CSV table of C-alpha atoms and ligand atoms in Angstrom, one decimal:
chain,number,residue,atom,x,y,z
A,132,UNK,CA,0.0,0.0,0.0
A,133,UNK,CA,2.7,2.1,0.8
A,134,UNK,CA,6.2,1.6,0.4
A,135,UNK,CA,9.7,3.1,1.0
A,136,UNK,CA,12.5,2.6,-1.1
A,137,UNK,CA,15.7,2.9,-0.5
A,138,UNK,CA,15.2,6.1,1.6
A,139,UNK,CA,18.0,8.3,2.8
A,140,UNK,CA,17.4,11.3,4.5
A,141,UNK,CA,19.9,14.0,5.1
A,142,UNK,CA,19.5,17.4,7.6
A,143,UNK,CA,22.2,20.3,7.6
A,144,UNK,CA,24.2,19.4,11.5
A,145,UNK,CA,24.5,22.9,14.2
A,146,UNK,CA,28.0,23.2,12.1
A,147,UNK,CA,26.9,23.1,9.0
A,148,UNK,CA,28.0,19.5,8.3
A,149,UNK,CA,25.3,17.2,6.5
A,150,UNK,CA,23.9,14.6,9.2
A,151,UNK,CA,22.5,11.2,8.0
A,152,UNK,CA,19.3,10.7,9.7
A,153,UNK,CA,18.1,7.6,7.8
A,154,UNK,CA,19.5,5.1,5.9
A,155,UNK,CA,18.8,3.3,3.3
A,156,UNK,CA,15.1,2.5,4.6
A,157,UNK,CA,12.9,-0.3,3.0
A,158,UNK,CA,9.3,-0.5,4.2
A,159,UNK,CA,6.0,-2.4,3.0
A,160,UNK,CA,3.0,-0.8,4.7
A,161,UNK,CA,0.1,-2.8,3.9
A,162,UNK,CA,-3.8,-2.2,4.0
A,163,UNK,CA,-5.5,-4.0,6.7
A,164,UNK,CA,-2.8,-3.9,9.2
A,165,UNK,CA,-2.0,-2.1,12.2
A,166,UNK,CA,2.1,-0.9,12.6
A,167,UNK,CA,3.7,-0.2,16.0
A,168,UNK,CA,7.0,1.9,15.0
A,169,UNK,CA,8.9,1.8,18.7
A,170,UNK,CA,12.9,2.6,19.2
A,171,UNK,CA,15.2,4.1,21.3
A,172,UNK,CA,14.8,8.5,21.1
A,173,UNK,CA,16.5,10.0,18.2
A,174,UNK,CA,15.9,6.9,16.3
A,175,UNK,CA,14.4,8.3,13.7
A,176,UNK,CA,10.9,7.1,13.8
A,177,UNK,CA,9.6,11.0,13.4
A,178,UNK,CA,11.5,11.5,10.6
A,179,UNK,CA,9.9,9.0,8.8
A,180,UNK,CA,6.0,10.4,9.5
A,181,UNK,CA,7.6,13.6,7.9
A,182,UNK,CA,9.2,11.9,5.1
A,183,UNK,CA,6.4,9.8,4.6
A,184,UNK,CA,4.0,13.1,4.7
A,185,UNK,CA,6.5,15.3,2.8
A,186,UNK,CA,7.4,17.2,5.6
A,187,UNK,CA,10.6,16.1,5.0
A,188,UNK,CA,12.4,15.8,1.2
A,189,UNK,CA,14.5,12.4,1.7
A,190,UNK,CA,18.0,12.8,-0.1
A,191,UNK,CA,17.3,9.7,-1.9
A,192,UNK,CA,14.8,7.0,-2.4
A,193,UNK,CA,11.4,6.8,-3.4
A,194,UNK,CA,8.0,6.7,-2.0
A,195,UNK,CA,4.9,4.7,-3.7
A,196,UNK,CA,1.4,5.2,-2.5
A,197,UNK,CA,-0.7,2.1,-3.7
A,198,UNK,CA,1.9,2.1,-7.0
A,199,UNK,CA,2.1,5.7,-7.8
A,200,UNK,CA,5.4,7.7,-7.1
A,201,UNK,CA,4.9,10.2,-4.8
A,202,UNK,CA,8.2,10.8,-3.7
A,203,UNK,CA,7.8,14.1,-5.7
A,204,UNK,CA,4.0,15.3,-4.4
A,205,UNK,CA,4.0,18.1,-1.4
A,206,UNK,CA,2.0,17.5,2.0
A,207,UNK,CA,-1.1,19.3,0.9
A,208,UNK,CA,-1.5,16.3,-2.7
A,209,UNK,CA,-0.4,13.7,-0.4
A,210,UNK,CA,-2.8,14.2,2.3
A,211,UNK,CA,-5.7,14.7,-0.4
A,212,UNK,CA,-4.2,10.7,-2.2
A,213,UNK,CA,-4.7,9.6,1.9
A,214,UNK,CA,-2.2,10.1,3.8
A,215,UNK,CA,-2.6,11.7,7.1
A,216,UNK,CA,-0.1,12.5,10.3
A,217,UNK,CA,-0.8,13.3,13.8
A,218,UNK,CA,2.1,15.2,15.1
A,219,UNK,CA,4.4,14.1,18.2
A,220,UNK,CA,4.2,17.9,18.9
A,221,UNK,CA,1.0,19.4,17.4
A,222,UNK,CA,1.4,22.9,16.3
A,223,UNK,CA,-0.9,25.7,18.2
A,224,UNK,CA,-2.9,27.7,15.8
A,225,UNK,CA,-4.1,30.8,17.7
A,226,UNK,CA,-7.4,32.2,16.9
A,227,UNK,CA,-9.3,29.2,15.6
A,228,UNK,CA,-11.7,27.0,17.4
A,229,UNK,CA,-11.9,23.6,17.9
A,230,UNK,CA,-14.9,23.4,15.7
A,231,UNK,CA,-13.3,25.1,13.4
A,232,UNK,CA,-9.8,22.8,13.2
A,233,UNK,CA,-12.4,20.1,13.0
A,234,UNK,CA,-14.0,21.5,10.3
A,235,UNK,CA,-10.9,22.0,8.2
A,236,UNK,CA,-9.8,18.5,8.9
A,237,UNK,CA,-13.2,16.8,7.5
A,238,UNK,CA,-14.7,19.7,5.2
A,239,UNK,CA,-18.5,18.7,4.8
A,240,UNK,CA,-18.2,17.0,8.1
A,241,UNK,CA,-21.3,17.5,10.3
A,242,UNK,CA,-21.7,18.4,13.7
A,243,UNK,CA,-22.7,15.4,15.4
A,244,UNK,CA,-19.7,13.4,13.8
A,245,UNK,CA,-17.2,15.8,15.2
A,246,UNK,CA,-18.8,16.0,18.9
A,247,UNK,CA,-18.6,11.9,18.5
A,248,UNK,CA,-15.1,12.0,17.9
A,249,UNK,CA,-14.1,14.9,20.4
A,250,UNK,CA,-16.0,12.1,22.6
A,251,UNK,CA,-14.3,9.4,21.5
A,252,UNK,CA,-10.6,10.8,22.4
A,253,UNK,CA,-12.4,11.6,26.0
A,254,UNK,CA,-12.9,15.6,25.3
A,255,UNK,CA,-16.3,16.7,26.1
A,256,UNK,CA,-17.9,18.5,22.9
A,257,UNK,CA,-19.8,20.8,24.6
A,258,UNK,CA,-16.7,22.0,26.5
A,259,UNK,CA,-14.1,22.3,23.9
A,260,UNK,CA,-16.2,23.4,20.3
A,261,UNK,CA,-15.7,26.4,20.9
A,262,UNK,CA,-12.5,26.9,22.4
A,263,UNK,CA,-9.3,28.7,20.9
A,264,UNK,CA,-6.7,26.2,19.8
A,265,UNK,CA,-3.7,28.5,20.5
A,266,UNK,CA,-4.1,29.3,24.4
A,267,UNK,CA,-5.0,27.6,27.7
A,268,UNK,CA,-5.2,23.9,26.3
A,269,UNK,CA,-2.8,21.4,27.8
A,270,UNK,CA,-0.3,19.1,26.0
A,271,UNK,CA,-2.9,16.6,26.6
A,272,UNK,CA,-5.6,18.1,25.1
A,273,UNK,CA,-4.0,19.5,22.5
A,274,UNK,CA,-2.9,16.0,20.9
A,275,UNK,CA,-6.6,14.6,22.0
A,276,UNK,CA,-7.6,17.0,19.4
A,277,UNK,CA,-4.9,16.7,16.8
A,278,UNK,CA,-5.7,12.6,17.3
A,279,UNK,CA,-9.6,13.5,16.3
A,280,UNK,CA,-8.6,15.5,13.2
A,281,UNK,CA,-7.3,12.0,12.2
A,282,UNK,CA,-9.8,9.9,13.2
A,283,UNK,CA,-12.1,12.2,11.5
A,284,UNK,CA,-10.1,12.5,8.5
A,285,UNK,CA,-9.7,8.2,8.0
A,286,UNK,CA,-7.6,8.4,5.7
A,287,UNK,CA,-6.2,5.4,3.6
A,288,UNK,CA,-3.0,5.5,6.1
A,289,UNK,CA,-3.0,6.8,9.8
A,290,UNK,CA,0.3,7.6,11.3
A,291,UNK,CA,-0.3,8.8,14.8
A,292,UNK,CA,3.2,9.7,16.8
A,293,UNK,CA,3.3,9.0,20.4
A,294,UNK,CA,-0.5,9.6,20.7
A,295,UNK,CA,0.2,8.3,24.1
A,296,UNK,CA,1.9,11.5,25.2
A,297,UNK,CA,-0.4,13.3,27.7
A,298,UNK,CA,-3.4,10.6,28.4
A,299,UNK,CA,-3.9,9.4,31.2
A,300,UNK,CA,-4.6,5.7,32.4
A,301,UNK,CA,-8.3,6.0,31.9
A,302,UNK,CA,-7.5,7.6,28.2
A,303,UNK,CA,-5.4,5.1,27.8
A,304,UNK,CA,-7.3,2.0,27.5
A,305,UNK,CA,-9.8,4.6,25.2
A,306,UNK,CA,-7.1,5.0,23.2
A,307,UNK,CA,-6.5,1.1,22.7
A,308,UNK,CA,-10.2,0.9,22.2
A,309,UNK,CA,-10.3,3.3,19.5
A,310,UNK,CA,-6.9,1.4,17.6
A,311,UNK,CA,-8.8,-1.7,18.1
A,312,UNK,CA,-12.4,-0.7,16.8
A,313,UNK,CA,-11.1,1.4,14.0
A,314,UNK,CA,-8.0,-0.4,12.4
A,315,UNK,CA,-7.9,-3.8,13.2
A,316,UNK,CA,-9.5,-6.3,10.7
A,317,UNK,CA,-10.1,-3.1,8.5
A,318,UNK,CA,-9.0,-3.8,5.3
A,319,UNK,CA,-9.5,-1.2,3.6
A,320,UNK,CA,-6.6,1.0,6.2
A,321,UNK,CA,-3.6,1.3,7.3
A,322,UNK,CA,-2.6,2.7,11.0
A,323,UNK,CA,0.9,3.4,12.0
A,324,UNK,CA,1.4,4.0,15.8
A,325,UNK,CA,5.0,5.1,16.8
A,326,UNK,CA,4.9,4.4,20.6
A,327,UNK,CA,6.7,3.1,23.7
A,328,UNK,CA,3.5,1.9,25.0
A,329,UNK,CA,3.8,-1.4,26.7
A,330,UNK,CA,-0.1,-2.0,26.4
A,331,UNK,CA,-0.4,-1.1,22.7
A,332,UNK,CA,2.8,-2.5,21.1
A,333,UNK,CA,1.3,-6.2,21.4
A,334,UNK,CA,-1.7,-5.1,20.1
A,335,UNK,CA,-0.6,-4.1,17.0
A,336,UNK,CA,0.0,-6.7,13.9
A,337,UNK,CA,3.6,-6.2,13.2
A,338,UNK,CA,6.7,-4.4,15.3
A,339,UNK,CA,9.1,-2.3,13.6
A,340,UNK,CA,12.0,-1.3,16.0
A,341,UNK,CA,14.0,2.0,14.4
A,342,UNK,CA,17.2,3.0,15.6
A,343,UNK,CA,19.9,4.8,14.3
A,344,UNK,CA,17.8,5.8,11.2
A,345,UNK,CA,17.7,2.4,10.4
A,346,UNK,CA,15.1,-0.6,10.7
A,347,UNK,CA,16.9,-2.8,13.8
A,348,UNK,CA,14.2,-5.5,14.1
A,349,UNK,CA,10.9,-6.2,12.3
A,350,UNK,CA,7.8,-8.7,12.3
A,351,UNK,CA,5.2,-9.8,14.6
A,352,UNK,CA,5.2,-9.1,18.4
A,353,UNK,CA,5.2,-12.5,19.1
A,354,UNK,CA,8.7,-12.5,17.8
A,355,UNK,CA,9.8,-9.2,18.8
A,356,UNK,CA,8.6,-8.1,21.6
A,357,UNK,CA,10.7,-10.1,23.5
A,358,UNK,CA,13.9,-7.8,22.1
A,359,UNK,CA,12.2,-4.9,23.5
A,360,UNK,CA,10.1,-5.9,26.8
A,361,UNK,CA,12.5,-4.8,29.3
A,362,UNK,CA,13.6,-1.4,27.2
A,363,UNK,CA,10.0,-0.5,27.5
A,364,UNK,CA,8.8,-1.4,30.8
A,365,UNK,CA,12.0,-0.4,32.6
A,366,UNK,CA,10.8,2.4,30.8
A,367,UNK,CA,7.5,2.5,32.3
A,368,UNK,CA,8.7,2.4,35.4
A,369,UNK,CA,11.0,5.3,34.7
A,370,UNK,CA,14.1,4.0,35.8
A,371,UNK,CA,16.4,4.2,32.5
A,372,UNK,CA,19.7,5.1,32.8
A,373,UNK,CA,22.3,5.7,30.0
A,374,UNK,CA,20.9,4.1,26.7
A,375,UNK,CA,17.9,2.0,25.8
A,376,UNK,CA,19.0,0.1,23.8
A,377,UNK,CA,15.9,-1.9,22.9
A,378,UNK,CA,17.3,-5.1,23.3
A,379,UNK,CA,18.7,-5.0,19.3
A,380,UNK,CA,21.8,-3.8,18.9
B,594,LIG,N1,15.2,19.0,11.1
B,594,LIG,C1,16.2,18.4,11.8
B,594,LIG,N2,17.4,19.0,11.8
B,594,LIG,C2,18.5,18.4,12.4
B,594,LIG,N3,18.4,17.2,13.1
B,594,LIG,C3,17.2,16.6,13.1
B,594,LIG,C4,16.0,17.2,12.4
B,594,LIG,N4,15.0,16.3,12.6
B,594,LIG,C5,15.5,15.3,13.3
B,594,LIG,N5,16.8,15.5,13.6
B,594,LIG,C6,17.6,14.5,14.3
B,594,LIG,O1,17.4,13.2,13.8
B,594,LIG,C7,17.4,12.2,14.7
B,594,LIG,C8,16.1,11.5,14.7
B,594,LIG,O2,15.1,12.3,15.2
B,594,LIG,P1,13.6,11.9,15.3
B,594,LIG,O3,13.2,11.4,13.9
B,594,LIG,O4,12.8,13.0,15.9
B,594,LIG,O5,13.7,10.6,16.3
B,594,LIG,P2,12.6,9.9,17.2
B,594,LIG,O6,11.2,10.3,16.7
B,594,LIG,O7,12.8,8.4,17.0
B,594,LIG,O8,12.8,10.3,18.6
B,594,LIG,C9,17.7,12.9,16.1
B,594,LIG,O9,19.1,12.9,16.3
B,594,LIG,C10,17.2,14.3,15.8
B,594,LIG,O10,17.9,15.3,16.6
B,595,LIG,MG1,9.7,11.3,17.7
């Protein structure tokens, strides 16, 4: 469905010197399935949502949505051929509403579909519609309602980075909930979840474990979680010291 090839990505360093972020990625996204994207911080797993979205240019390589090339589209034609990113760190837009964001996100979409959806990402429509996006909303809530755009949006592919970042436990098993109901056994999408989130990893059909801007370990949690489990729950517990190392290098 959608497929990385031979993807390099290269970012000017603090000195001017050209840093390698990824290397030489190859990736087979597939409709139906639901991909956890874990691995150690400053992996790389971000710059892939943005090279996948267009966000970033890769410095080689090619990208093919359902056999097109698209390594050449920008964000706005790939997001309208179905592909969509919820950011690690949303942006604030000041002076638009909730509704509004909404609104943009889903044009045509009507009211009762986006007070579901606030719902469904535990937001209370009645308290947030009207709202300003770009003040007194917490780090929470902000990606609560950069995770509904998505939802709202469907489309063909759903990366979602870190959506775990500010819930809560209770949101937390919503959020499970929501991966469950809406991607898996749909075969007609494709949800990519980059997390370090010990309940939603096993969920998910297939692992891919990024690290140094490569793809360390790949396949089905049943054969890689085991590389991992400690990294992320001594990670839960918050007790890392020096490098995680997830187990695979
Ligand atoms: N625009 C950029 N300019 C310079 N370095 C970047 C840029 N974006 C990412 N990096 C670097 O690339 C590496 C991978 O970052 P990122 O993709 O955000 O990792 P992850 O999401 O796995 O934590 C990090 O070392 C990060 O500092
Ligand atoms: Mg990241």
């Amino acid at each position: 469905m959608l497929e990385l090839r031979n993807i390099f990505l290269q970012v000017d360093g603090e000195s001017g010197e050209k840093v390698e972020i990824l290397k030489n990625l190859n990736i087979d996204f597939q409709k139906g399935k639901v991909y956890a994207v874990t691995g150690p911080n400053g992996g790389g797993k971000t710059s892939i949502a943005k090279v996948i979205m267009g966000i970033y240019r890769q410095s080689q390589g090619q990208i093919y949505l359902e056999g097109e090339d698209i390594s050449d589209l920008s964000v706005t034609e790939r997001a309208q051929k179905g592909i969509g990113y919820a950011f690690q760190q949303p942006p604030r837009f000041k002076g638009i509403t909730i509704q509004d964001v909404m609104s943009i996100a889903s044009p045509g979409a009507d009211l009762v579909r986006i007070r579901s959806f606030l719902r469904d990402v535990g937001l209370c429509p009645e308290d947030y519609l009207d709202r300003d996006l770009g003040t007194g909303l917490s780090g929470g809530e902000i990606k609560r309602i950069e995770m509904a755009q998505l939802l709202l949006r469907d489309p063909l592919i759903s990366i979602f980075d870190e959506p775990e970042a500010g819930v809560d436990l209770w949101t937390i098993q919503k959020l499970l909930g929501l991966i469950v109901s809406r991607y898996k056994h749909n075969p007609n999408k494709t949800a990519v979840v980059i997390t370090h989130n010990e309940k939603i990893i096993p969920i998910c059909d297939e692992i891919l474990v990024v690290d140094g801007g490569t793809i360390a370990a790949q396949g089905p949690p049943e054969k890689i979680w085991h590389l991992i489990k400690d990294d992320i729950e001594c990670k839960v517990r918050n007790q890392c010291q020096g490098e995680v190392t997830y187990g695979v290098k």
